[in-house]
Amino acid sequence: MQRVRSTLFDILLTVWTGLFAPVLAVLWLIGSPERGVRLTSRLWARGVLAGLKWLVGLTYAERGRHNIPDEPCLIIANHQSTWETLAFLTLFPDVAIIAKQELLTIPVFSWFLRKSPMILIDRESGSKAVRKMIDESQAALAEGRSVLIFPEGTRKSASMPIEFKRGVELLYTRLDRVVLPVALNSGLFWGPDRAYKRAGTISVSYLDPIEPGLSGSEFTRKAEQLLETERRQSWLQAA
């Protein structure tokens, strides 16, 4: 039965996304205002989350919201599912997500990525991608937008330990901003190694902020440890 509900959600997602095609046309005709694009993307994401709750029985619970800084910050999160890519649009309105350029192949969603705008990088371009990531992150923060990065680079199974890709430590040292680590266990319900989406409650844990001023290696070690501790607890509880 759960597999059927998951399939029905996939159909609903396709239909719901298709309904936004006329909205995109209107936004394009009026010059694609960033405020309007972001508002529309949040509406789309809320609809997706509502569909998950209604059809799949999958919802989420937040913990530690008092740890969220008052000022724009760098947000780092472990990456286990497509879920968080959608959810962060509602959890942090106006967030600038650092995303891989390959996502531009997804119809409709790619348009929102370009026009929001998000920070799109080509990981194959090496130092050029890092420079672009830093410059556009600084610009987003100057506009009052927090920046989100998934330091693992791609989705990983909920059973795999946290290990950052290179680059995030440089972003930390150059931005000189408070970092908010966010731990997720979304992969237990909707992950790359799951045949279908499962019912349950995804945990979104806002952990103790990391202040600027550490060396890149110290930051990476501390951030990985914080996220890994939460990952292990979630994994053991589910086992």
PDB file of C-alpha atoms in Angstrom:
ATOM      1  CA  MET A   1       0.000   0.000   0.000  1.00  0.00           C
ATOM      2  CA  GLN A   2       2.836   2.409   0.848  1.00  0.00           C
ATOM      3  CA  ARG A   3       4.404   1.831  -2.555  1.00  0.00           C
ATOM      4  CA  VAL A   4       1.105   2.766  -4.221  1.00  0.00           C
ATOM      5  CA  ARG A   5       0.837   5.940  -2.148  1.00  0.00           C
ATOM      6  CA  SER A   6       4.400   6.852  -3.115  1.00  0.00           C
ATOM      7  CA  THR A   7       3.587   6.367  -6.797  1.00  0.00           C
ATOM      8  CA  LEU A   8       0.460   8.494  -6.497  1.00  0.00           C
ATOM      9  CA  PHE A   9       2.556  11.247  -4.977  1.00  0.00           C
ATOM     10  CA  ASP A  10       4.963  11.110  -7.938  1.00  0.00           C
ATOM     11  CA  ILE A  11       1.996  11.597 -10.260  1.00  0.00           C
ATOM     12  CA  LEU A  12       0.684  14.461  -8.146  1.00  0.00           C
ATOM     13  CA  LEU A  13       4.131  16.100  -8.188  1.00  0.00           C
ATOM     14  CA  THR A  14       4.187  16.022 -11.986  1.00  0.00           C
ATOM     15  CA  VAL A  15       0.708  17.512 -12.237  1.00  0.00           C
ATOM     16  CA  TRP A  16       1.384  20.150  -9.552  1.00  0.00           C
ATOM     17  CA  THR A  17       4.604  21.226 -11.267  1.00  0.00           C
ATOM     18  CA  GLY A  18       2.853  21.397 -14.640  1.00  0.00           C
ATOM     19  CA  LEU A  19       0.240  23.758 -13.200  1.00  0.00           C
ATOM     20  CA  PHE A  20       2.973  26.318 -12.655  1.00  0.00           C
ATOM     21  CA  ALA A  21       3.861  26.583 -16.338  1.00  0.00           C
ATOM     22  CA  PRO A  22       1.339  29.438 -16.920  1.00  0.00           C
ATOM     23  CA  VAL A  23       2.668  31.207 -13.811  1.00  0.00           C
ATOM     24  CA  LEU A  24       6.175  31.047 -15.232  1.00  0.00           C
ATOM     25  CA  ALA A  25       4.909  32.586 -18.465  1.00  0.00           C
ATOM     26  CA  VAL A  26       3.334  35.506 -16.569  1.00  0.00           C
ATOM     27  CA  LEU A  27       6.467  36.056 -14.497  1.00  0.00           C
ATOM     28  CA  TRP A  28       8.589  36.005 -17.639  1.00  0.00           C
ATOM     29  CA  LEU A  29       6.330  38.573 -19.340  1.00  0.00           C
ATOM     30  CA  ILE A  30       6.660  40.994 -16.407  1.00  0.00           C
ATOM     31  CA  GLY A  31      10.442  40.690 -16.273  1.00  0.00           C
ATOM     32  CA  SER A  32      10.893  37.787 -13.834  1.00  0.00           C
ATOM     33  CA  PRO A  33      10.972  39.872 -10.615  1.00  0.00           C
ATOM     34  CA  GLU A  34      13.038  38.046  -7.982  1.00  0.00           C
ATOM     35  CA  ARG A  35      10.486  38.626  -5.226  1.00  0.00           C
ATOM     36  CA  GLY A  36       7.695  37.134  -7.346  1.00  0.00           C
ATOM     37  CA  VAL A  37       9.828  34.178  -8.408  1.00  0.00           C
ATOM     38  CA  ARG A  38      10.784  33.355  -4.820  1.00  0.00           C
ATOM     39  CA  LEU A  39       7.197  33.681  -3.631  1.00  0.00           C
ATOM     40  CA  THR A  40       6.063  31.323  -6.387  1.00  0.00           C
ATOM     41  CA  SER A  41       8.809  28.802  -5.606  1.00  0.00           C
ATOM     42  CA  ARG A  42       7.786  28.777  -1.932  1.00  0.00           C
ATOM     43  CA  LEU A  43       4.166  28.188  -2.903  1.00  0.00           C
ATOM     44  CA  TRP A  44       5.233  25.300  -5.135  1.00  0.00           C
ATOM     45  CA  ALA A  45       7.386  23.782  -2.370  1.00  0.00           C
ATOM     46  CA  ARG A  46       4.592  24.099   0.213  1.00  0.00           C
ATOM     47  CA  GLY A  47       2.289  22.258  -2.180  1.00  0.00           C
ATOM     48  CA  VAL A  48       4.849  19.462  -2.561  1.00  0.00           C
ATOM     49  CA  LEU A  49       5.226  19.112   1.222  1.00  0.00           C
ATOM     50  CA  ALA A  50       1.430  19.107   1.642  1.00  0.00           C
ATOM     51  CA  GLY A  51       1.169  16.350  -0.976  1.00  0.00           C
ATOM     52  CA  LEU A  52       3.778  14.283   0.875  1.00  0.00           C
ATOM     53  CA  LYS A  53       1.843  14.609   4.116  1.00  0.00           C
ATOM     54  CA  TRP A  54      -1.524  13.838   2.523  1.00  0.00           C
ATOM     55  CA  LEU A  55      -0.575  10.961   0.219  1.00  0.00           C
ATOM     56  CA  VAL A  56       2.589   9.463   1.693  1.00  0.00           C
ATOM     57  CA  GLY A  57       2.111  10.297   5.366  1.00  0.00           C
ATOM     58  CA  LEU A  58       5.534  11.960   5.449  1.00  0.00           C
ATOM     59  CA  THR A  59       5.926  15.130   7.492  1.00  0.00           C
ATOM     60  CA  TYR A  60       8.684  16.819   9.490  1.00  0.00           C
ATOM     61  CA  ALA A  61       9.482  18.243  12.927  1.00  0.00           C
ATOM     62  CA  GLU A  62      11.944  21.018  13.739  1.00  0.00           C
ATOM     63  CA  ARG A  63      14.180  21.083  16.806  1.00  0.00           C
ATOM     64  CA  GLY A  64      16.519  23.800  18.063  1.00  0.00           C
ATOM     65  CA  ARG A  65      15.046  26.814  16.272  1.00  0.00           C
ATOM     66  CA  HIS A  66      16.565  29.024  19.001  1.00  0.00           C
ATOM     67  CA  ASN A  67      19.942  28.271  17.382  1.00  0.00           C
ATOM     68  CA  ILE A  68      19.020  30.059  14.144  1.00  0.00           C
ATOM     69  CA  PRO A  69      21.057  33.320  13.983  1.00  0.00           C
ATOM     70  CA  ASP A  70      19.226  36.614  13.706  1.00  0.00           C
ATOM     71  CA  GLU A  71      21.452  37.749  10.838  1.00  0.00           C
ATOM     72  CA  PRO A  72      22.043  36.122   7.432  1.00  0.00           C
ATOM     73  CA  CYS A  73      24.414  33.197   7.829  1.00  0.00           C
ATOM     74  CA  LEU A  74      25.990  30.221   6.105  1.00  0.00           C
ATOM     75  CA  ILE A  75      23.815  27.127   6.500  1.00  0.00           C
ATOM     76  CA  ILE A  76      25.384  23.687   6.101  1.00  0.00           C
ATOM     77  CA  ALA A  77      23.299  20.512   6.017  1.00  0.00           C
ATOM     78  CA  ASN A  78      23.862  16.824   5.394  1.00  0.00           C
ATOM     79  CA  HIS A  79      22.246  15.631   2.180  1.00  0.00           C
ATOM     80  CA  GLN A  80      20.227  12.400   2.129  1.00  0.00           C
ATOM     81  CA  SER A  81      17.220  13.189  -0.030  1.00  0.00           C
ATOM     82  CA  THR A  82      15.523  15.412  -2.586  1.00  0.00           C
ATOM     83  CA  TRP A  83      13.261  16.385   0.308  1.00  0.00           C
ATOM     84  CA  GLU A  84      15.588  18.986   1.840  1.00  0.00           C
ATOM     85  CA  THR A  85      16.144  20.707  -1.496  1.00  0.00           C
ATOM     86  CA  LEU A  86      12.420  21.452  -1.514  1.00  0.00           C
ATOM     87  CA  ALA A  87      11.897  21.978   2.211  1.00  0.00           C
ATOM     88  CA  PHE A  88      14.600  24.615   2.638  1.00  0.00           C
ATOM     89  CA  LEU A  89      12.635  26.900   0.309  1.00  0.00           C
ATOM     90  CA  THR A  90       9.986  27.103   3.041  1.00  0.00           C
ATOM     91  CA  LEU A  91      12.182  26.665   6.133  1.00  0.00           C
ATOM     92  CA  PHE A  92      14.365  29.623   5.106  1.00  0.00           C
ATOM     93  CA  PRO A  93      12.491  32.036   2.810  1.00  0.00           C
ATOM     94  CA  ASP A  94      14.789  33.794   0.343  1.00  0.00           C
ATOM     95  CA  VAL A  95      17.671  31.380   0.976  1.00  0.00           C
ATOM     96  CA  ALA A  96      20.344  31.189  -1.730  1.00  0.00           C
ATOM     97  CA  ILE A  97      21.112  27.519  -2.333  1.00  0.00           C
ATOM     98  CA  ILE A  98      24.472  26.486  -3.779  1.00  0.00           C
ATOM     99  CA  ALA A  99      23.505  23.836  -6.326  1.00  0.00           C
ATOM    100  CA  LYS A 100      25.176  21.874  -9.077  1.00  0.00           C
ATOM    101  CA  GLN A 101      24.599  23.108 -12.610  1.00  0.00           C
ATOM    102  CA  GLU A 102      23.236  19.706 -13.685  1.00  0.00           C
ATOM    103  CA  LEU A 103      19.930  20.637 -12.023  1.00  0.00           C
ATOM    104  CA  LEU A 104      19.313  23.027 -14.905  1.00  0.00           C
ATOM    105  CA  THR A 105      18.180  20.028 -16.960  1.00  0.00           C
ATOM    106  CA  ILE A 106      15.011  19.687 -14.844  1.00  0.00           C
ATOM    107  CA  PRO A 107      12.023  21.407 -16.545  1.00  0.00           C
ATOM    108  CA  VAL A 108      10.303  24.232 -14.620  1.00  0.00           C
ATOM    109  CA  PHE A 109      12.484  23.714 -11.532  1.00  0.00           C
ATOM    110  CA  SER A 110      15.542  24.893 -13.487  1.00  0.00           C
ATOM    111  CA  TRP A 111      13.788  28.162 -14.335  1.00  0.00           C
ATOM    112  CA  PHE A 112      13.195  28.863 -10.645  1.00  0.00           C
ATOM    113  CA  LEU A 113      16.855  28.098  -9.917  1.00  0.00           C
ATOM    114  CA  ARG A 114      18.011  30.662 -12.457  1.00  0.00           C
ATOM    115  CA  LYS A 115      15.570  33.418 -11.601  1.00  0.00           C
ATOM    116  CA  SER A 116      15.417  33.179  -7.773  1.00  0.00           C
ATOM    117  CA  PRO A 117      18.441  33.330  -8.184  1.00  0.00           C
ATOM    118  CA  MET A 118      20.351  30.408  -6.702  1.00  0.00           C
ATOM    119  CA  ILE A 119      24.125  29.903  -6.829  1.00  0.00           C
ATOM    120  CA  LEU A 120      24.760  27.418  -9.637  1.00  0.00           C
ATOM    121  CA  ILE A 121      28.243  25.990 -10.065  1.00  0.00           C
ATOM    122  CA  ASP A 122      29.935  23.644 -12.486  1.00  0.00           C
ATOM    123  CA  ARG A 123      31.957  21.341 -10.253  1.00  0.00           C
ATOM    124  CA  GLU A 124      34.152  20.334 -13.200  1.00  0.00           C
ATOM    125  CA  SER A 125      35.522  23.863 -13.573  1.00  0.00           C
ATOM    126  CA  GLY A 126      37.677  23.591 -10.423  1.00  0.00           C
ATOM    127  CA  SER A 127      38.996  26.876  -9.013  1.00  0.00           C
ATOM    128  CA  LYS A 128      36.647  28.864 -11.249  1.00  0.00           C
ATOM    129  CA  ALA A 129      33.651  27.206  -9.576  1.00  0.00           C
ATOM    130  CA  VAL A 130      35.044  27.992  -6.113  1.00  0.00           C
ATOM    131  CA  ARG A 131      35.582  31.640  -7.063  1.00  0.00           C
ATOM    132  CA  LYS A 132      32.043  31.896  -8.415  1.00  0.00           C
ATOM    133  CA  MET A 133      30.644  30.234  -5.288  1.00  0.00           C
ATOM    134  CA  ILE A 134      32.432  32.689  -2.991  1.00  0.00           C
ATOM    135  CA  ASP A 135      31.569  35.806  -5.023  1.00  0.00           C
ATOM    136  CA  GLU A 136      27.872  34.975  -5.374  1.00  0.00           C
ATOM    137  CA  SER A 137      27.605  33.890  -1.738  1.00  0.00           C
ATOM    138  CA  GLN A 138      29.055  37.228  -0.627  1.00  0.00           C
ATOM    139  CA  ALA A 139      26.568  39.035  -2.870  1.00  0.00           C
ATOM    140  CA  ALA A 140      23.625  37.045  -1.467  1.00  0.00           C
ATOM    141  CA  LEU A 141      24.668  37.739   2.133  1.00  0.00           C
ATOM    142  CA  ALA A 142      25.028  41.453   1.335  1.00  0.00           C
ATOM    143  CA  GLU A 143      21.413  41.374   0.128  1.00  0.00           C
ATOM    144  CA  GLY A 144      20.301  39.872   3.448  1.00  0.00           C
ATOM    145  CA  ARG A 145      19.932  36.295   2.173  1.00  0.00           C
ATOM    146  CA  SER A 146      21.361  33.306   4.014  1.00  0.00           C
ATOM    147  CA  VAL A 147      23.408  30.864   1.926  1.00  0.00           C
ATOM    148  CA  LEU A 148      22.841  27.094   2.030  1.00  0.00           C
ATOM    149  CA  ILE A 149      25.363  24.469   0.979  1.00  0.00           C
ATOM    150  CA  PHE A 150      25.314  20.675   1.158  1.00  0.00           C
ATOM    151  CA  PRO A 151      29.031  20.043   1.900  1.00  0.00           C
ATOM    152  CA  GLU A 152      28.820  16.342   0.976  1.00  0.00           C
ATOM    153  CA  GLY A 153      28.157  17.388  -2.611  1.00  0.00           C
ATOM    154  CA  THR A 154      25.510  14.786  -3.389  1.00  0.00           C
ATOM    155  CA  ARG A 155      22.856  12.664  -1.704  1.00  0.00           C
ATOM    156  CA  LYS A 156      24.135   9.867   0.502  1.00  0.00           C
ATOM    157  CA  SER A 157      22.474   6.942   2.254  1.00  0.00           C
ATOM    158  CA  ALA A 158      21.371   7.586   5.829  1.00  0.00           C
ATOM    159  CA  SER A 159      23.770   4.823   6.888  1.00  0.00           C
ATOM    160  CA  MET A 160      26.875   6.507   5.429  1.00  0.00           C
ATOM    161  CA  PRO A 161      29.091   8.730   7.610  1.00  0.00           C
ATOM    162  CA  ILE A 162      29.337  12.482   7.041  1.00  0.00           C
ATOM    163  CA  GLU A 163      32.320  13.506   4.921  1.00  0.00           C
ATOM    164  CA  PHE A 164      32.611  16.958   3.354  1.00  0.00           C
ATOM    165  CA  LYS A 165      33.883  17.628  -0.143  1.00  0.00           C
ATOM    166  CA  ARG A 166      36.640  20.196  -0.568  1.00  0.00           C
ATOM    167  CA  GLY A 167      35.593  23.814  -0.883  1.00  0.00           C
ATOM    168  CA  VAL A 168      33.282  24.418   2.068  1.00  0.00           C
ATOM    169  CA  GLU A 169      36.211  25.223   4.388  1.00  0.00           C
ATOM    170  CA  LEU A 170      37.327  27.951   1.978  1.00  0.00           C
ATOM    171  CA  LEU A 171      33.780  29.306   1.829  1.00  0.00           C
ATOM    172  CA  TYR A 172      33.708  29.441   5.647  1.00  0.00           C
ATOM    173  CA  THR A 173      36.984  31.345   5.950  1.00  0.00           C
ATOM    174  CA  ARG A 174      36.192  33.812   3.158  1.00  0.00           C
ATOM    175  CA  LEU A 175      32.621  34.640   4.176  1.00  0.00           C
ATOM    176  CA  ASP A 176      33.512  35.248   7.847  1.00  0.00           C
ATOM    177  CA  ARG A 177      29.945  34.516   8.953  1.00  0.00           C
ATOM    178  CA  VAL A 178      28.258  32.433  11.631  1.00  0.00           C
ATOM    179  CA  VAL A 179      27.533  28.902  10.397  1.00  0.00           C
ATOM    180  CA  LEU A 180      24.308  27.070  11.231  1.00  0.00           C
ATOM    181  CA  PRO A 181      24.662  23.261  10.977  1.00  0.00           C
ATOM    182  CA  VAL A 182      21.377  21.491  10.170  1.00  0.00           C
ATOM    183  CA  ALA A 183      21.102  17.729  10.635  1.00  0.00           C
ATOM    184  CA  LEU A 184      18.490  15.754   8.704  1.00  0.00           C
ATOM    185  CA  ASN A 185      17.413  12.110   8.638  1.00  0.00           C
ATOM    186  CA  SER A 186      15.321  12.417   5.471  1.00  0.00           C
ATOM    187  CA  GLY A 187      17.104   9.471   3.867  1.00  0.00           C
ATOM    188  CA  LEU A 188      15.332   7.093   6.227  1.00  0.00           C
ATOM    189  CA  PHE A 189      12.062   7.920   4.424  1.00  0.00           C
ATOM    190  CA  TRP A 190      13.008   9.265   0.960  1.00  0.00           C
ATOM    191  CA  GLY A 191      16.565   8.403   0.056  1.00  0.00           C
ATOM    192  CA  PRO A 192      18.678   7.317  -2.917  1.00  0.00           C
ATOM    193  CA  ASP A 193      18.652   3.728  -1.624  1.00  0.00           C
ATOM    194  CA  ARG A 194      14.897   3.596  -0.988  1.00  0.00           C
ATOM    195  CA  ALA A 195      12.608   1.984  -3.573  1.00  0.00           C
ATOM    196  CA  TYR A 196       9.738   4.238  -2.559  1.00  0.00           C
ATOM    197  CA  LYS A 197       8.870   6.984  -0.082  1.00  0.00           C
ATOM    198  CA  ARG A 198       7.854   5.925   3.422  1.00  0.00           C
ATOM    199  CA  ALA A 199       5.550   7.467   6.004  1.00  0.00           C
ATOM    200  CA  GLY A 200       7.063   9.041   9.095  1.00  0.00           C
ATOM    201  CA  THR A 201       8.459  12.259  10.532  1.00  0.00           C
ATOM    202  CA  ILE A 202      11.705  13.727   9.226  1.00  0.00           C
ATOM    203  CA  SER A 203      13.812  15.342  11.933  1.00  0.00           C
ATOM    204  CA  VAL A 204      15.237  18.784  11.163  1.00  0.00           C
ATOM    205  CA  SER A 205      17.734  19.643  13.909  1.00  0.00           C
ATOM    206  CA  TYR A 206      19.300  23.110  14.107  1.00  0.00           C
ATOM    207  CA  LEU A 207      22.575  22.511  15.956  1.00  0.00           C
ATOM    208  CA  ASP A 208      24.838  24.865  17.883  1.00  0.00           C
ATOM    209  CA  PRO A 209      26.133  27.630  15.579  1.00  0.00           C
ATOM    210  CA  ILE A 210      29.813  27.719  14.675  1.00  0.00           C
ATOM    211  CA  GLU A 211      31.370  31.161  15.019  1.00  0.00           C
ATOM    212  CA  PRO A 212      33.775  32.554  12.403  1.00  0.00           C
ATOM    213  CA  GLY A 213      37.491  32.651  13.122  1.00  0.00           C
ATOM    214  CA  LEU A 214      38.471  28.989  13.067  1.00  0.00           C
ATOM    215  CA  SER A 215      40.925  27.637  10.534  1.00  0.00           C
ATOM    216  CA  GLY A 216      39.409  25.786   7.598  1.00  0.00           C
ATOM    217  CA  SER A 217      40.490  22.402   8.926  1.00  0.00           C
ATOM    218  CA  GLU A 218      39.212  23.140  12.439  1.00  0.00           C
ATOM    219  CA  PHE A 219      35.862  24.218  11.032  1.00  0.00           C
ATOM    220  CA  THR A 220      35.530  21.099   8.884  1.00  0.00           C
ATOM    221  CA  ARG A 221      36.415  18.803  11.763  1.00  0.00           C
ATOM    222  CA  LYS A 222      33.944  20.462  14.139  1.00  0.00           C
ATOM    223  CA  ALA A 223      31.105  20.667  11.597  1.00  0.00           C
ATOM    224  CA  GLU A 224      31.505  17.056  10.483  1.00  0.00           C
ATOM    225  CA  GLN A 225      31.510  15.901  14.102  1.00  0.00           C
ATOM    226  CA  LEU A 226      28.315  17.800  14.950  1.00  0.00           C
ATOM    227  CA  LEU A 227      26.420  16.439  11.953  1.00  0.00           C
ATOM    228  CA  GLU A 228      27.814  12.925  12.315  1.00  0.00           C
ATOM    229  CA  THR A 229      26.722  12.700  15.959  1.00  0.00           C
ATOM    230  CA  GLU A 230      23.145  13.552  14.970  1.00  0.00           C
ATOM    231  CA  ARG A 231      23.261  11.176  11.992  1.00  0.00           C
ATOM    232  CA  ARG A 232      24.350   8.250  14.155  1.00  0.00           C
ATOM    233  CA  GLN A 233      21.642   8.905  16.732  1.00  0.00           C
ATOM    234  CA  SER A 234      18.949   8.955  14.052  1.00  0.00           C
ATOM    235  CA  TRP A 235      20.320   5.809  12.434  1.00  0.00           C
ATOM    236  CA  LEU A 236      20.486   3.890  15.730  1.00  0.00           C
ATOM    237  CA  GLN A 237      16.957   4.951  16.678  1.00  0.00           C
ATOM    238  CA  ALA A 238      15.654   3.701  13.324  1.00  0.00           C
ATOM    239  CA  ALA A 239      17.570   0.409  13.455  1.00  0.00           C
TER     240      ALA A 239
END
